[in-house]
Amino acid sequence: MGVLSLGSRTLPVQRSQPIIRAALPGPQVPANVRSARAIGSRLGKPQESQRQSVVAQASAGEDFDGILSDIADKFEKSDKKGAIIGYTAAGVLAFFFSEWLIHLPLLNLLLGFPIQLVGLLVLPYLVVKYGVENDDYVRDLKTAGNRVIKKLPGLEK
């Protein structure tokens, strides 16, 4: 019978039990895990070295880099760069201001539940529209952006 010391405690250990030493460098694999791996390899299950990975394919629509290059091309061709920069900065500031305002302690209590409720009510519609019916969300975003551009002064084409 041996003794296994864990910090200030010592535990009696029989010699027939495998001792797992966490303090030693490198992976220590207990005997029961090694035998399970051997059984798994005999059963035709893939081992760690035989694992296959799934390669993500780009969607048939536009990718993020294509959208960014499209936005950059439109910005370079525009004559109203000041208005575009101003409206973009105002939109970003409005977003951060609204996030700050919503998360104030009293407004978080008053507006937190209604905002979450609206999100829960809109979620099934979005799942059906883009998940089931396979509508193109990039086209919808471009349409919404063009609608906003037509309404903002200084950005009309």
CSV table of C-alpha atoms in Angstrom, one decimal:
chain,number,residue,atom,x,y,z
A,1,MET,CA,0.0,0.0,0.0
A,2,GLY,CA,1.4,3.3,-1.0
A,3,VAL,CA,0.7,6.9,-0.1
A,4,LEU,CA,-0.5,9.7,-2.5
A,5,SER,CA,0.1,13.2,-1.2
A,6,LEU,CA,-2.1,16.0,-2.4
A,7,GLY,CA,-0.8,19.2,-0.9
A,8,SER,CA,-1.2,18.9,2.8
A,9,ARG,CA,-3.4,15.7,2.6
A,10,THR,CA,-2.1,12.2,2.2
A,11,LEU,CA,-4.3,9.4,0.9
A,12,PRO,CA,-3.6,5.7,1.1
A,13,VAL,CA,-3.5,4.0,-2.3
A,14,GLN,CA,-3.3,0.4,-3.2
A,15,ARG,CA,-0.6,-0.6,-5.8
A,16,SER,CA,-3.1,-2.2,-8.1
A,17,GLN,CA,-4.8,1.2,-8.8
A,18,PRO,CA,-3.2,3.5,-11.4
A,19,ILE,CA,-1.9,6.7,-9.9
A,20,ILE,CA,-2.6,9.8,-12.0
A,21,ARG,CA,0.1,12.3,-11.6
A,22,ALA,CA,-1.0,15.8,-12.6
A,23,ALA,CA,2.3,17.4,-11.7
A,24,LEU,CA,4.3,15.6,-14.3
A,25,PRO,CA,4.7,17.4,-17.7
A,26,GLY,CA,3.0,15.9,-20.7
A,27,PRO,CA,-0.3,14.0,-21.0
A,28,GLN,CA,-0.7,11.1,-18.6
A,29,VAL,CA,-3.2,8.6,-20.0
A,30,PRO,CA,-4.7,6.1,-17.5
A,31,ALA,CA,-4.7,2.5,-18.5
A,32,ASN,CA,-8.5,2.3,-18.7
A,33,VAL,CA,-8.5,5.1,-21.3
A,34,ARG,CA,-5.8,3.4,-23.3
A,35,SER,CA,-7.8,0.1,-23.4
A,36,ALA,CA,-11.0,2.0,-24.4
A,37,ARG,CA,-9.1,3.6,-27.3
A,38,ALA,CA,-7.9,0.1,-28.4
A,39,ILE,CA,-11.4,-1.3,-28.2
A,40,GLY,CA,-12.7,1.7,-30.2
A,41,SER,CA,-10.1,1.2,-32.9
A,42,ARG,CA,-11.1,-2.5,-33.2
A,43,LEU,CA,-14.7,-1.5,-33.5
A,44,GLY,CA,-14.0,0.8,-36.4
A,45,LYS,CA,-14.6,4.1,-34.6
A,46,PRO,CA,-12.3,6.9,-35.6
A,47,GLN,CA,-9.5,7.7,-33.3
A,48,GLU,CA,-8.3,11.2,-32.5
A,49,SER,CA,-5.8,11.1,-35.3
A,50,GLN,CA,-8.5,9.9,-37.8
A,51,ARG,CA,-11.0,12.7,-37.0
A,52,GLN,CA,-12.5,14.4,-40.0
A,53,SER,CA,-13.2,18.1,-40.1
A,54,VAL,CA,-16.0,19.9,-41.8
A,55,VAL,CA,-15.0,22.6,-44.3
A,56,ALA,CA,-17.4,25.5,-44.4
A,57,GLN,CA,-18.3,26.6,-47.9
A,58,ALA,CA,-19.1,30.2,-48.9
A,59,SER,CA,-22.8,30.7,-49.6
A,60,ALA,CA,-24.1,31.3,-53.1
A,61,GLY,CA,-24.8,34.9,-52.2
A,62,GLU,CA,-22.3,37.6,-51.5
A,63,ASP,CA,-19.7,37.2,-48.9
A,64,PHE,CA,-18.6,39.8,-46.3
A,65,ASP,CA,-15.5,40.8,-48.3
A,66,GLY,CA,-17.6,41.4,-51.4
A,67,ILE,CA,-20.0,43.6,-49.4
A,68,LEU,CA,-17.2,45.6,-47.9
A,69,SER,CA,-15.6,46.1,-51.4
A,70,ASP,CA,-19.0,47.2,-52.8
A,71,ILE,CA,-19.4,49.7,-50.0
A,72,ALA,CA,-15.8,51.0,-50.6
A,73,ASP,CA,-16.4,51.4,-54.3
A,74,LYS,CA,-19.7,53.3,-53.7
A,75,PHE,CA,-17.9,55.6,-51.3
A,76,GLU,CA,-15.1,56.3,-53.7
A,77,LYS,CA,-17.5,57.1,-56.5
A,78,SER,CA,-19.6,59.4,-54.4
A,79,ASP,CA,-19.3,63.2,-54.5
A,80,LYS,CA,-20.8,63.7,-51.1
A,81,LYS,CA,-18.2,62.0,-48.9
A,82,GLY,CA,-18.7,64.5,-46.0
A,83,ALA,CA,-22.4,63.7,-45.7
A,84,ILE,CA,-21.7,60.0,-45.8
A,85,ILE,CA,-19.1,60.3,-43.1
A,86,GLY,CA,-21.4,62.5,-41.0
A,87,TYR,CA,-24.4,60.3,-41.2
A,88,THR,CA,-22.3,57.2,-40.5
A,89,ALA,CA,-20.8,58.8,-37.4
A,90,ALA,CA,-24.2,60.0,-36.3
A,91,GLY,CA,-25.6,56.5,-36.7
A,92,VAL,CA,-22.8,54.9,-34.7
A,93,LEU,CA,-23.2,57.5,-31.9
A,94,ALA,CA,-27.0,57.1,-31.9
A,95,PHE,CA,-26.5,53.3,-31.5
A,96,PHE,CA,-24.1,53.6,-28.6
A,97,PHE,CA,-26.2,56.4,-26.9
A,98,SER,CA,-29.3,54.2,-27.2
A,99,GLU,CA,-27.4,51.2,-25.7
A,100,TRP,CA,-26.3,53.4,-22.8
A,101,LEU,CA,-29.8,54.8,-22.3
A,102,ILE,CA,-31.5,51.4,-22.3
A,103,HIS,CA,-29.0,50.0,-19.8
A,104,LEU,CA,-29.5,52.8,-17.2
A,105,PRO,CA,-30.9,51.1,-14.0
A,106,LEU,CA,-34.4,52.5,-14.1
A,107,LEU,CA,-34.8,52.3,-17.9
A,108,ASN,CA,-33.5,48.8,-17.9
A,109,LEU,CA,-36.3,47.8,-15.6
A,110,LEU,CA,-38.9,49.7,-17.7
A,111,LEU,CA,-37.7,48.9,-21.2
A,112,GLY,CA,-35.8,45.6,-20.7
A,113,PHE,CA,-38.8,43.3,-20.9
A,114,PRO,CA,-40.6,45.1,-23.8
A,115,ILE,CA,-37.4,45.1,-25.9
A,116,GLN,CA,-36.9,41.3,-25.3
A,117,LEU,CA,-40.6,40.7,-26.0
A,118,VAL,CA,-40.3,42.5,-29.4
A,119,GLY,CA,-37.2,40.4,-30.2
A,120,LEU,CA,-39.1,37.1,-29.3
A,121,LEU,CA,-42.1,38.1,-31.4
A,122,VAL,CA,-39.9,39.0,-34.5
A,123,LEU,CA,-37.7,35.9,-34.3
A,124,PRO,CA,-40.3,33.4,-35.7
A,125,TYR,CA,-41.0,35.8,-38.6
A,126,LEU,CA,-37.2,36.0,-39.4
A,127,VAL,CA,-36.7,32.3,-39.1
A,128,VAL,CA,-39.6,31.6,-41.5
A,129,LYS,CA,-38.6,34.4,-44.0
A,130,TYR,CA,-34.8,33.6,-44.2
A,131,GLY,CA,-34.6,30.1,-42.9
A,132,VAL,CA,-37.6,28.3,-44.5
A,133,GLU,CA,-38.4,30.5,-47.5
A,134,ASN,CA,-34.7,31.2,-48.2
A,135,ASP,CA,-35.2,34.9,-49.0
A,136,ASP,CA,-32.0,36.9,-49.6
A,137,TYR,CA,-31.2,39.0,-46.6
A,138,VAL,CA,-28.4,40.9,-48.4
A,139,ARG,CA,-30.9,42.1,-51.0
A,140,ASP,CA,-33.3,43.2,-48.2
A,141,LEU,CA,-30.6,45.1,-46.5
A,142,LYS,CA,-29.6,46.9,-49.7
A,143,THR,CA,-33.3,47.8,-50.3
A,144,ALA,CA,-33.6,49.2,-46.8
A,145,GLY,CA,-30.4,51.1,-47.2
A,146,ASN,CA,-31.5,52.6,-50.5
A,147,ARG,CA,-34.8,53.6,-48.9
A,148,VAL,CA,-32.9,55.4,-46.1
A,149,ILE,CA,-30.5,57.1,-48.5
A,150,LYS,CA,-33.5,58.5,-50.5
A,151,LYS,CA,-35.0,60.1,-47.3
A,152,LEU,CA,-31.8,61.6,-45.9
A,153,PRO,CA,-31.0,65.1,-47.2
A,154,GLY,CA,-27.6,65.4,-49.0
A,155,LEU,CA,-27.5,61.8,-50.1
A,156,GLU,CA,-30.0,61.7,-52.9
A,157,LYS,CA,-28.6,60.4,-56.2
